mmCIF file of C-alpha atoms in Angstrom:
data_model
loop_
_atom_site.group_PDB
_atom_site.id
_atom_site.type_symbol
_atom_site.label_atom_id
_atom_site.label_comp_id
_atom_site.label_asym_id
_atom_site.label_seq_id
_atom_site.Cartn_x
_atom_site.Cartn_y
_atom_site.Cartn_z
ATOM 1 C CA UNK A 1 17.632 74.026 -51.459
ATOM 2 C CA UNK A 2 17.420 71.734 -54.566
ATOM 3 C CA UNK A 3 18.300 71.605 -58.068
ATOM 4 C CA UNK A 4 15.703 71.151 -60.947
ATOM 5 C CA UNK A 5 18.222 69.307 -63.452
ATOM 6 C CA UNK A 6 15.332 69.294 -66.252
ATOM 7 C CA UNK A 7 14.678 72.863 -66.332
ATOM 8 C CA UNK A 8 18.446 73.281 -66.486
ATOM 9 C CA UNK A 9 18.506 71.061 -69.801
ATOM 10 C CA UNK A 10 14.867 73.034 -71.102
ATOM 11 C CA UNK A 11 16.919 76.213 -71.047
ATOM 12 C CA UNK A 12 20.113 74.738 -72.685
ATOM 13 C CA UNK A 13 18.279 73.273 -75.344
ATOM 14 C CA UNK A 14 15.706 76.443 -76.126
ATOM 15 C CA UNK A 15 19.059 78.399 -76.919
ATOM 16 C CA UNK A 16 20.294 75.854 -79.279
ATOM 17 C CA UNK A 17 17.455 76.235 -80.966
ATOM 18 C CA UNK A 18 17.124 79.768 -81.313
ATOM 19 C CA UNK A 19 20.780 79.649 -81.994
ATOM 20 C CA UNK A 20 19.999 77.208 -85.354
ATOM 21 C CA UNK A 21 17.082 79.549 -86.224
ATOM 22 C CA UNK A 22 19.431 82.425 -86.647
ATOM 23 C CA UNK A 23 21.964 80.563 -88.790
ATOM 24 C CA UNK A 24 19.223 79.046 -91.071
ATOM 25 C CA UNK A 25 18.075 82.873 -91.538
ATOM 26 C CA UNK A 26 21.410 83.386 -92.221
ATOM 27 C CA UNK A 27 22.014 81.895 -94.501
ATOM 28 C CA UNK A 28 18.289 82.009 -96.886
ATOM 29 C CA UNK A 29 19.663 85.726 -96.181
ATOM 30 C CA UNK A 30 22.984 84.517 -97.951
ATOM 31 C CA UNK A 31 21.702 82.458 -100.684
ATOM 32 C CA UNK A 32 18.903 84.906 -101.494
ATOM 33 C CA UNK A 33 21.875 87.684 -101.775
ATOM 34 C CA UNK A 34 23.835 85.372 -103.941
ATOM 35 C CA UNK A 35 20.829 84.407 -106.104
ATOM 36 C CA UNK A 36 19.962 88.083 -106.548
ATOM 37 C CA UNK A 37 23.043 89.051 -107.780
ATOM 38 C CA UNK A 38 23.721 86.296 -110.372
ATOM 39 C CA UNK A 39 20.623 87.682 -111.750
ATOM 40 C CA UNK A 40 21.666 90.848 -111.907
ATOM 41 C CA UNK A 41 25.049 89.834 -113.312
ATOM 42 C CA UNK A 42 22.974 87.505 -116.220
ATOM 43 C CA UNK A 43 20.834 91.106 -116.826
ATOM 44 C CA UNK A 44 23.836 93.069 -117.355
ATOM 45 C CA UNK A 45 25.416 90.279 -119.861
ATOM 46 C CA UNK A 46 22.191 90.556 -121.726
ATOM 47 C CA UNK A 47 21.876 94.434 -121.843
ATOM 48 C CA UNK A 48 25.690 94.294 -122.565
ATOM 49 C CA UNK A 49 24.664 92.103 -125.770
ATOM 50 C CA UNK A 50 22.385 93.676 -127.178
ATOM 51 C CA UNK A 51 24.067 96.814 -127.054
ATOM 52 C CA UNK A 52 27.102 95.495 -128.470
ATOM 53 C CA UNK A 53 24.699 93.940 -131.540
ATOM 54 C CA UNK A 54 22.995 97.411 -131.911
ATOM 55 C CA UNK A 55 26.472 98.855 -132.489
ATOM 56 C CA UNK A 56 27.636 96.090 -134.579
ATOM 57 C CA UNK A 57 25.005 96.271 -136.488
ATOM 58 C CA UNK A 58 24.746 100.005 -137.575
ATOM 59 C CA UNK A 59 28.628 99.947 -138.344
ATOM 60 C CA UNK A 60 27.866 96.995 -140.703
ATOM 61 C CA UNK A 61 24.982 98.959 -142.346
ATOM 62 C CA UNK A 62 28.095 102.501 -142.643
ATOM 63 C CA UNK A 63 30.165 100.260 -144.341
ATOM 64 C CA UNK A 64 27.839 98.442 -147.092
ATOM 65 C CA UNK A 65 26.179 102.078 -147.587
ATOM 66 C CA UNK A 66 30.286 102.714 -148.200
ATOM 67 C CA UNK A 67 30.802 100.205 -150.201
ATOM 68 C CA UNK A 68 27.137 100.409 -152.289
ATOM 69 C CA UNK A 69 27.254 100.913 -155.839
ATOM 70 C CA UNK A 70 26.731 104.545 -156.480
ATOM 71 C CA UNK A 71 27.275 106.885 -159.924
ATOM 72 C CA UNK A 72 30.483 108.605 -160.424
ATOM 73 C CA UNK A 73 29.785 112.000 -160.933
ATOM 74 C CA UNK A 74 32.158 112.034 -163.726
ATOM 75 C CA UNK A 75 29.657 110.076 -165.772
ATOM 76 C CA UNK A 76 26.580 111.914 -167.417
ATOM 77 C CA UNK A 77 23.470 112.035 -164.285
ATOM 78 C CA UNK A 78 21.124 113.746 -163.042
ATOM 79 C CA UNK A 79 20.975 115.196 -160.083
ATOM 80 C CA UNK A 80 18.399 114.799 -157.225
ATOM 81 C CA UNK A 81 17.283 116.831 -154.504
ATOM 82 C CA UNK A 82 15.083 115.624 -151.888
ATOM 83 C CA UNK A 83 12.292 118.276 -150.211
ATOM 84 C CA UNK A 84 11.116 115.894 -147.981
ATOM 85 C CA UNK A 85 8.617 117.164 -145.128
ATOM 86 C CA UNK A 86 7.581 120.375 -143.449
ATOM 87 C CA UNK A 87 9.611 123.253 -144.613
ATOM 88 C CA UNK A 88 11.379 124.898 -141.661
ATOM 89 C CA UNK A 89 14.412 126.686 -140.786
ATOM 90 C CA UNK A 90 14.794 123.899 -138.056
ATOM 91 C CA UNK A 91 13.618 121.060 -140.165
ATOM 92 C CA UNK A 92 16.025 118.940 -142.774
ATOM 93 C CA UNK A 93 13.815 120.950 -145.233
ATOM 94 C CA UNK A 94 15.227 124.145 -144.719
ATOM 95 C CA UNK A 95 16.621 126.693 -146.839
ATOM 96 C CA UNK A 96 20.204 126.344 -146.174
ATOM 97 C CA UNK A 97 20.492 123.039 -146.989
ATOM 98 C CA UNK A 98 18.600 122.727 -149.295
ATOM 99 C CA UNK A 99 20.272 126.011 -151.470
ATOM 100 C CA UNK A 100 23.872 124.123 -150.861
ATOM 101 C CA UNK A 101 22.332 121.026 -152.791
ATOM 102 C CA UNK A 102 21.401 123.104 -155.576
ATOM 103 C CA UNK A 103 24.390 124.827 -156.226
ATOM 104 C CA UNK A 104 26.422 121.562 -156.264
ATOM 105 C CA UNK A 105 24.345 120.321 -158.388
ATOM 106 C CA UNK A 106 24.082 123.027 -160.727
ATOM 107 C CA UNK A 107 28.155 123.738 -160.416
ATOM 108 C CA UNK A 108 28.485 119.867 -161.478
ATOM 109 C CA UNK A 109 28.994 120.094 -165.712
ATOM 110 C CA UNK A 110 28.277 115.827 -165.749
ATOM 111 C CA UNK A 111 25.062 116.875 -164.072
ATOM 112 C CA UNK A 112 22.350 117.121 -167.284
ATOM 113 C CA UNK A 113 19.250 118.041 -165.572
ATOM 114 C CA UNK A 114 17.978 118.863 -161.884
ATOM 115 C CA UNK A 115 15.170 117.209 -160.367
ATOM 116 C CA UNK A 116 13.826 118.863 -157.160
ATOM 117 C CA UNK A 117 11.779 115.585 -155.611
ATOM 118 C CA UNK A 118 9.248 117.078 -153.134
ATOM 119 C CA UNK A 119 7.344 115.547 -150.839
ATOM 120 C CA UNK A 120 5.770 118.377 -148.368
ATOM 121 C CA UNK A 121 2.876 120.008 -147.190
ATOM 122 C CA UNK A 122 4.446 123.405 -146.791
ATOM 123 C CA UNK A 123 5.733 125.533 -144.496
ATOM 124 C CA UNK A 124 7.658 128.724 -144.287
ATOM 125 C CA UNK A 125 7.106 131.052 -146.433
ATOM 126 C CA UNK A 126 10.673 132.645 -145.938
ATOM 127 C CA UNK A 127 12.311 129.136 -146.310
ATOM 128 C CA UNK A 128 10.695 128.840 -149.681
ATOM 129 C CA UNK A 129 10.723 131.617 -150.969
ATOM 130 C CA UNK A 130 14.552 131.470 -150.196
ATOM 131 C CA UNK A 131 14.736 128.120 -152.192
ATOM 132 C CA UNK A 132 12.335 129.393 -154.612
ATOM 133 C CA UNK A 133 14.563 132.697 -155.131
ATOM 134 C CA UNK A 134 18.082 130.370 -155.605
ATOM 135 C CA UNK A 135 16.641 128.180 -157.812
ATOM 136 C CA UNK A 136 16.138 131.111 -160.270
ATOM 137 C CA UNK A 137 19.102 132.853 -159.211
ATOM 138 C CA UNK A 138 20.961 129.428 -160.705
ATOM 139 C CA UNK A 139 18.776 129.095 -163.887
ATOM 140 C CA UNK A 140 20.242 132.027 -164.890
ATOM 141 C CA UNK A 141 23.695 131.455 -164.258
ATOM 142 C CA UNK A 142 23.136 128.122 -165.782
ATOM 143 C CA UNK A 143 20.836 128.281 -168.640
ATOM 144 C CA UNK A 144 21.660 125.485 -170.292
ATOM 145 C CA UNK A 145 20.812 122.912 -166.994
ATOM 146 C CA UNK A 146 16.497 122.323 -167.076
ATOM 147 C CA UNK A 147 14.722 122.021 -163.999
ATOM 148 C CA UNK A 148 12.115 119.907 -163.221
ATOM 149 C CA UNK A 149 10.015 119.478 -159.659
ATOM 150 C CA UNK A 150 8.047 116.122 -159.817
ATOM 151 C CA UNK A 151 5.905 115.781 -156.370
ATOM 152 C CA UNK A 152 4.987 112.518 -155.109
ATOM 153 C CA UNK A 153 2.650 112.040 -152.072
ATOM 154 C CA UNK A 154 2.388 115.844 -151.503
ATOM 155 C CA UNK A 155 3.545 119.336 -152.951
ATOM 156 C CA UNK A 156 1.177 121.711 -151.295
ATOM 157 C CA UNK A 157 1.129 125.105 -150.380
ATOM 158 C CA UNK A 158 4.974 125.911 -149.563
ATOM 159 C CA UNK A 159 5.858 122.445 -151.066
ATOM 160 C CA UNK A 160 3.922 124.225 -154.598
ATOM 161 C CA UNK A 161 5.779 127.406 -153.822
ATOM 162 C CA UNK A 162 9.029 125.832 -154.842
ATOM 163 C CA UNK A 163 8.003 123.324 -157.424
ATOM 164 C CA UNK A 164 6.631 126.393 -159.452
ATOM 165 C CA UNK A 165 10.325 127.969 -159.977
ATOM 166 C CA UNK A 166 11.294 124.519 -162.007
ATOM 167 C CA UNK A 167 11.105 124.262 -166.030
ATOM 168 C CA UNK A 168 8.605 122.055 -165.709
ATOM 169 C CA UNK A 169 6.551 119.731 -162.916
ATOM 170 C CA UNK A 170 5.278 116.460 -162.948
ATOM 171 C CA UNK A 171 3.434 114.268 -160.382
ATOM 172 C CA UNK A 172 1.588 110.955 -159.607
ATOM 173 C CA UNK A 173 -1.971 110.937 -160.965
ATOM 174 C CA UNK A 174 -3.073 110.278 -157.255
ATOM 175 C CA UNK A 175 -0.445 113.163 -155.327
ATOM 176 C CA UNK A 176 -2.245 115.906 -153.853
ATOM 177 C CA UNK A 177 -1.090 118.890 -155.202
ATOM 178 C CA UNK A 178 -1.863 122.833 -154.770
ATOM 179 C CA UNK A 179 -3.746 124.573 -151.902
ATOM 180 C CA UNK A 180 -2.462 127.833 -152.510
ATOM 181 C CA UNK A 181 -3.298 130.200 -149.570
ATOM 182 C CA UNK A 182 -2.095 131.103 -146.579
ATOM 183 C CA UNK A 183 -3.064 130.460 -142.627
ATOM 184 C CA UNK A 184 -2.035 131.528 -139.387
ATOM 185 C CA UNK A 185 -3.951 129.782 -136.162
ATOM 186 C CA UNK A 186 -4.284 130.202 -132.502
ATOM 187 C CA UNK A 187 -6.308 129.647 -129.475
ATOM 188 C CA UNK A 188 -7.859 132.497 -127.304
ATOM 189 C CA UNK A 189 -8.399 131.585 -123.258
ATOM 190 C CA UNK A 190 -9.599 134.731 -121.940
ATOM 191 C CA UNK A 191 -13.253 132.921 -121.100
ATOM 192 C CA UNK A 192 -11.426 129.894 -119.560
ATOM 193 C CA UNK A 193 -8.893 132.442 -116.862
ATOM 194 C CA UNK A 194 -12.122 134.300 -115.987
ATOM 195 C CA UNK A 195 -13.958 130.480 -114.898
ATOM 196 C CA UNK A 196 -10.668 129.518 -112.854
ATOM 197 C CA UNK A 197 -10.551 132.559 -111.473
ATOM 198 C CA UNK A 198 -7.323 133.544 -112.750
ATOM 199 C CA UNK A 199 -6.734 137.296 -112.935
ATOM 200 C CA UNK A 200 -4.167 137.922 -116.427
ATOM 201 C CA UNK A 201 -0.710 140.003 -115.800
ATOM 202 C CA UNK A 202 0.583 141.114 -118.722
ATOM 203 C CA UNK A 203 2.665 144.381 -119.189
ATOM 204 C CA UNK A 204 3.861 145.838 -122.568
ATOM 205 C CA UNK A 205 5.392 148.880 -124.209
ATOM 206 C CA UNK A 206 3.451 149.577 -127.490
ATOM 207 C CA UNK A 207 -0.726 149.678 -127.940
ATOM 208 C CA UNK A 208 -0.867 146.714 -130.054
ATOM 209 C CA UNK A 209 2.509 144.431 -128.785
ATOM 210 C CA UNK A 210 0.293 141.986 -127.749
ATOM 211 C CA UNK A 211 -2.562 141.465 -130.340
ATOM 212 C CA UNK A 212 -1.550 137.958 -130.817
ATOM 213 C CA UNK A 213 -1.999 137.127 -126.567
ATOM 214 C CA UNK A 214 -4.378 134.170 -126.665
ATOM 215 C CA UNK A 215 -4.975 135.475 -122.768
ATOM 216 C CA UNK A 216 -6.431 138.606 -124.206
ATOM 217 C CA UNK A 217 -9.274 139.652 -125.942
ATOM 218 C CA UNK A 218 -9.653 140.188 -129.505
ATOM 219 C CA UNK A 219 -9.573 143.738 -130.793
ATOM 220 C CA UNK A 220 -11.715 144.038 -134.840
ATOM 221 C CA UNK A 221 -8.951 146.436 -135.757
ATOM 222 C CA UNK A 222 -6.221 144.079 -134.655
ATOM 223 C CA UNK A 223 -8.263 141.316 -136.321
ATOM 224 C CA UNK A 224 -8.010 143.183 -139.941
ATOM 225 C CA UNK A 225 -4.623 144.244 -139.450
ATOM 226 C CA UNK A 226 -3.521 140.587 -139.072
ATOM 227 C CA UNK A 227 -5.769 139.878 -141.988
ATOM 228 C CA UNK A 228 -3.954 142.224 -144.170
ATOM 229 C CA UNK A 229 -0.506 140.108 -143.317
ATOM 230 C CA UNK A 230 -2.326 137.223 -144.756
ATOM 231 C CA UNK A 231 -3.545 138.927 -147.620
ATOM 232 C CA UNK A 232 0.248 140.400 -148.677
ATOM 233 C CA UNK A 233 1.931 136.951 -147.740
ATOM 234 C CA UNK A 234 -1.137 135.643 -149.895
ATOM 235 C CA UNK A 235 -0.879 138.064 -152.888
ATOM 236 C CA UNK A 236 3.304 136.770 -153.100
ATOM 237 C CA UNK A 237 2.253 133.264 -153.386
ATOM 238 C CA UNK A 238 -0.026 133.970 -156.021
ATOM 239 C CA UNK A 239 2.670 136.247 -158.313
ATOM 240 C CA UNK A 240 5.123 133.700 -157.657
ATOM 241 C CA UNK A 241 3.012 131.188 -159.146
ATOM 242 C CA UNK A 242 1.970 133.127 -161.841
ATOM 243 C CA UNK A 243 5.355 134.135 -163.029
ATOM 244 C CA UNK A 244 6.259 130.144 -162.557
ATOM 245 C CA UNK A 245 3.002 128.828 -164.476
ATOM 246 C CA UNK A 246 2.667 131.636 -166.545
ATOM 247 C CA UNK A 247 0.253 130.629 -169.660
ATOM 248 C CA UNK A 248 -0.125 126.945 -168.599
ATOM 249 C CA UNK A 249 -2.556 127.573 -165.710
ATOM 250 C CA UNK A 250 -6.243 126.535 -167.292
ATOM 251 C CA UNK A 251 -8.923 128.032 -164.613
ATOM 252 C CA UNK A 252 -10.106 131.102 -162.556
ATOM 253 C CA UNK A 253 -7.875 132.904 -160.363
ATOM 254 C CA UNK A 254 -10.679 132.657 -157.262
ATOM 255 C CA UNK A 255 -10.555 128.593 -158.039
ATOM 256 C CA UNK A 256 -7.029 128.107 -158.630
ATOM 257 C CA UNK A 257 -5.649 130.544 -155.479
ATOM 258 C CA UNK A 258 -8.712 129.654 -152.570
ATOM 259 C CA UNK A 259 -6.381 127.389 -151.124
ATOM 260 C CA UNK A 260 -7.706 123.993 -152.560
ATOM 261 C CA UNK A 261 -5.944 120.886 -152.840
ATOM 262 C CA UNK A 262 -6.202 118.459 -155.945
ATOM 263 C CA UNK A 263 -5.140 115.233 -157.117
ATOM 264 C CA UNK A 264 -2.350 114.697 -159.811
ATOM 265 C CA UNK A 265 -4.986 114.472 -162.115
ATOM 266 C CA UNK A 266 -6.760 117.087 -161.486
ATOM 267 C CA UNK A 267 -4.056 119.163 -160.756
ATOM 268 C CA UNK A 268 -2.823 118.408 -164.757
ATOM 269 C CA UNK A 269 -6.202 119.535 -165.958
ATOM 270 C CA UNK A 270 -5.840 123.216 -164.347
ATOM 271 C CA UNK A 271 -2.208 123.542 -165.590
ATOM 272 C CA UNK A 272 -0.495 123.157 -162.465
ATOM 273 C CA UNK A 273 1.665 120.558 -163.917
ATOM 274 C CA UNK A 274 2.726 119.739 -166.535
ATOM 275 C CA UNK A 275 2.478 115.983 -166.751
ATOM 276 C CA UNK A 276 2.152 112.877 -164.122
ATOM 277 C CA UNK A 277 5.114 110.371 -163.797
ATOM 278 C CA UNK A 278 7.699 109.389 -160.751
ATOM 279 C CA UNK A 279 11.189 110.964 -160.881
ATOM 280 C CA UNK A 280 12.873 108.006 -162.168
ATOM 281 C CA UNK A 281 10.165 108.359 -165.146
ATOM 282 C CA UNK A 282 10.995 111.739 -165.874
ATOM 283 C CA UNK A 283 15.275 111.114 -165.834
ATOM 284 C CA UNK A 284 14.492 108.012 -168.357
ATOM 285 C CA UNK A 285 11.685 109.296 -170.990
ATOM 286 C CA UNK A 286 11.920 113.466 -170.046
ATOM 287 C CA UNK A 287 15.208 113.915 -169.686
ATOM 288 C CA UNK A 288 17.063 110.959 -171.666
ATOM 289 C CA UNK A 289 19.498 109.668 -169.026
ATOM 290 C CA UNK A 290 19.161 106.773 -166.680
ATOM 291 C CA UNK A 291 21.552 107.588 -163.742
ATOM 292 C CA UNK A 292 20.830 109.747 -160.748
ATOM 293 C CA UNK A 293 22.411 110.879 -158.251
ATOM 294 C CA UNK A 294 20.908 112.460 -155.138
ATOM 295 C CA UNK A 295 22.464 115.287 -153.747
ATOM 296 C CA UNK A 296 20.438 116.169 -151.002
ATOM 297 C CA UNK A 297 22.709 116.744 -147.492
ATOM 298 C CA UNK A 298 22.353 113.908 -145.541
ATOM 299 C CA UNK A 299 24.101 112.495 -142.445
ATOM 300 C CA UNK A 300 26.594 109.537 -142.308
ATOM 301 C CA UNK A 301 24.361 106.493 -141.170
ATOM 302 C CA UNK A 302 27.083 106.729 -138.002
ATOM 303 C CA UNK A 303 26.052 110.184 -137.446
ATOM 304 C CA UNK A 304 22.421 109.154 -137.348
ATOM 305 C CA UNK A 305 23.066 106.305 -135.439
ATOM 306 C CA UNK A 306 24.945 108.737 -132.529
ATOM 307 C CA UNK A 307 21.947 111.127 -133.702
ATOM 308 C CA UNK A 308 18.880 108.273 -132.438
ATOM 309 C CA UNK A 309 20.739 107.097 -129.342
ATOM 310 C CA UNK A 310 21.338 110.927 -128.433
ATOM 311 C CA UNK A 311 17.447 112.040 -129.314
ATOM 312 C CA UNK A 312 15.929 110.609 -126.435
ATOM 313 C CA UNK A 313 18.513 112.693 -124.081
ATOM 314 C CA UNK A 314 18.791 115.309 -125.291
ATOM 315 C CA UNK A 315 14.632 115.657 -125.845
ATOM 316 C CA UNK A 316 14.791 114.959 -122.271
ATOM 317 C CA UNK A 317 17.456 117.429 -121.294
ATOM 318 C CA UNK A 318 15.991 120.528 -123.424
ATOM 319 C CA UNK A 319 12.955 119.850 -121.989
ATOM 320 C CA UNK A 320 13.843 120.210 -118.690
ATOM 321 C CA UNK A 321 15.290 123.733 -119.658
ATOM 322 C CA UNK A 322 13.364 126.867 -118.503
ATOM 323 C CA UNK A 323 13.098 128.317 -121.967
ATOM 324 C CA UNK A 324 11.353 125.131 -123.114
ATOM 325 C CA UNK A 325 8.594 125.669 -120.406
ATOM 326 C CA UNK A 326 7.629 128.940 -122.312
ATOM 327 C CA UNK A 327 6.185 129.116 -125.573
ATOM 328 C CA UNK A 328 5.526 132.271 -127.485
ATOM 329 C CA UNK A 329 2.280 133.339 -128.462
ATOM 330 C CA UNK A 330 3.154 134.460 -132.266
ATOM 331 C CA UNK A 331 0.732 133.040 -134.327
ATOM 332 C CA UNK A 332 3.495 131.966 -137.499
ATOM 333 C CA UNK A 333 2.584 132.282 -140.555
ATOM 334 C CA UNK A 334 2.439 129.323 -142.988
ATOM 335 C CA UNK A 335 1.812 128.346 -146.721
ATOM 336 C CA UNK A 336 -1.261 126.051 -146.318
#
C-alpha cells in the first residue's frame, strides 16, 4: 500500500482555510454589531437632546410668562374675556368657563368696564344662551360696570348670540358678523345599504325613537316635526336679539334673521353694532382707560406643555376605546 503525501497536505491546508473564512465572518459579524450599536447609542444621545431642549425650553418660556409685566388688579383696568372658537360644552369656549371669568371680573371693583372679545362662529345654543343669561344676570347685580362685545374675525350665529347681551358692540369694518338662524345636518344611507347588500337591524321602543337614523328612511311628519325644533330654537335667537338690539336694528326682520352673514360694515349699517374698532380701541377712546387685563381661564404654559406632549396619547388611547368606534346619530343642533 502507499501513501499520497500531497493529498495529505491538500486536505490540511483546505481546513485552514475554511477555518480563516469563519473567523473573518466572525468578526465583519463583530464589527458590524459594534458599528450598529454606536449608532444606536449616537441616536439615543440625540433624541435624549432634543428632548432635554424641548423641556428646557418650555420651562424658560413658564418663567418669563411669570416674570412678564402684567397689571395689578389693584390699579383701575379693564377686564377681558376671550370667546375664542366654536362654542361647546367640551371646547375652551364653554359655558362654565367662560361664566367663572365673568363673575371675577364683574366681582373685581378696580375693574371699570368688561369687554367680552369674541372670535367664533357659533355653536351651542345651550352654551350661549347660558353665557348670554349670566351676563345679564351680572348687569344687574352690577349696574354700574358697562359691557361691551367687540368681535374681530368672526361673531356669528352663537358667537352674535352672546355679543347681543353687552351694552354695546363694536367690530372691525372687515369681521363677518351675524347669520342669525339655526341648522341641524345629517347624512341618510338607506340607498347605499340596499347596493351593498346590507340588510339594517335596528330595534327601538317608541314610534319615532329613531327619526334621526341616517340608515332609515325619512318619514314627512318626522321631517316637520324636526322642523318645528328649528323653528322654536330659531324664534329664541331672534327675541334674544331683539331684546339685546332693541331700537338700534335698521332693516326687515326676514333680512336681518335669514341667517346671513355681513361684514363690519355692513353689519353697522343694519344696527347690529354699534361701531367698528379693535378692543384695545374701545378700552382707550370708549371706555377711557388704557390697561387691560384678560381674565379668560387659561392653563399654565407647563400645563399646556404636559397638555401637547399628552394629546397625541391620549388621542391615540381614546381612540382605541369601544365607545369611540360608535357615534350617535343625533343630528345637534347649532346657531349657524
Amino acid at each position: 500500500m502507499m501513501f499520497n503525501g500531497n493529498k495529505g497536505s491538500e486536505s490540511s491546508s483546505t481546513q485552514r482555510d475554511d477555518q480563516d473564512r469563519q473567523w473573518q465572518l466572525i468578526e465583519q459579524l463583530a464589527l458590524e454589531g459594534a458599528r450598529e450599536q454606536r449608532k444606536a447609542r449616537r441616536w439615543g444621545v440625540v433624541f435624549k437632546s432634543l428632548a432635554f431642549a424641548y423641556v428646557f425650553v418650555a420651562l424658560g418660556l413658564f418663567w418669563v410668562s411669570l416674570g412678564s409685566k402684567r397689571v395689578s388688579t389693584n390699579e383701575e383696568h379693564v377686564a377681558l374675556i376671550r370667546v375664542d372658537g366654536v362654542i361647546s360644552a367640551d371646547e375652551p369656549a364653554n359655558a362654565n368657563s367662560i361664566a367663572g371669568s365673568l363673575r371675577k371680573a364683574f366681582e373685581e371693583e378696580n375693574a371699570k368696564a368688561v369687554i367680552m372679545a369674541i372670535n367664533s362662529p357659533g355653536g351651542s345654543p345651550v352654551q350661549a344662551g347660558y353665557i348670554n343669561d349670566e351676563i345679564h344676570r351680572l348687569k344687574q347685580k352690577y349696574p354700574s360696570k358697562k359691557v361691551y362685545s367687540v368681535i374681530s374675525d368672526i361673531g356669528a350665529s352663537g358667537g352674535y348670540y352672546i355679543a347681543v347681551a353687552a351694552d354695546e358692540i363694536y367690530a372691525d369694518k372687515a369681521s363677518l358678523v351675524g347669520s342669525i338662524g339655526v341648522t341641524a345636518s345629517g347624512f341618510g344611507f338607506v340607498d347605499s345599504l340596499d347596493k351593498l347588500g346590507v340588510e339594517r337591524r335596528h330595534y327601538t321602543a317608541g314610534e319615532h325613537k329613531a327619526f334621526l337614523d341616517p340608515f332609515s328612511p325619512v318619514k314627512a311628519s318626522e321631517t316637520e316635526f324636526w322642523q318645528g325644533v328649528l323653528n322654536t330654537v330659531h324664534k329664541q335667537f331672534v327675541t334674544v336679539v331683539q331684546e339685546g338690539r332693541g331700537q338700534k336694528l335698521m332693516a326687515p326682520e326676514e333680512e336681518l334673521y335669514s341667517g346671513l352673514i355681513w361684514s363690519g360694515e355692513q353689519a353697522k349699517a343694519l344696527g347690529l353694532i354699534d361701531g367698528l374698532g379693535s378692543a384695545g380701541y374701545v378700552a382707550r377712546e370708549v371706555i377711557g382707560v388704557e390697561d387691560v387685563i384678560d381674565y379668560s381661564r387659561r392653563s399654565s404654559p407647563l400645563a399646556q406643555l404636559v397638555e401637547q406632549l399628552g394629546l397625541s396619547v391620549g388621542r391615540g388611547i381614546s381612540s382605541a376605546l369601544p365607545g369611540a368606534m360608535m357615534q350617535s346619530s343625533l343630528e345637534r343642533i347649532k346657531l349657524q
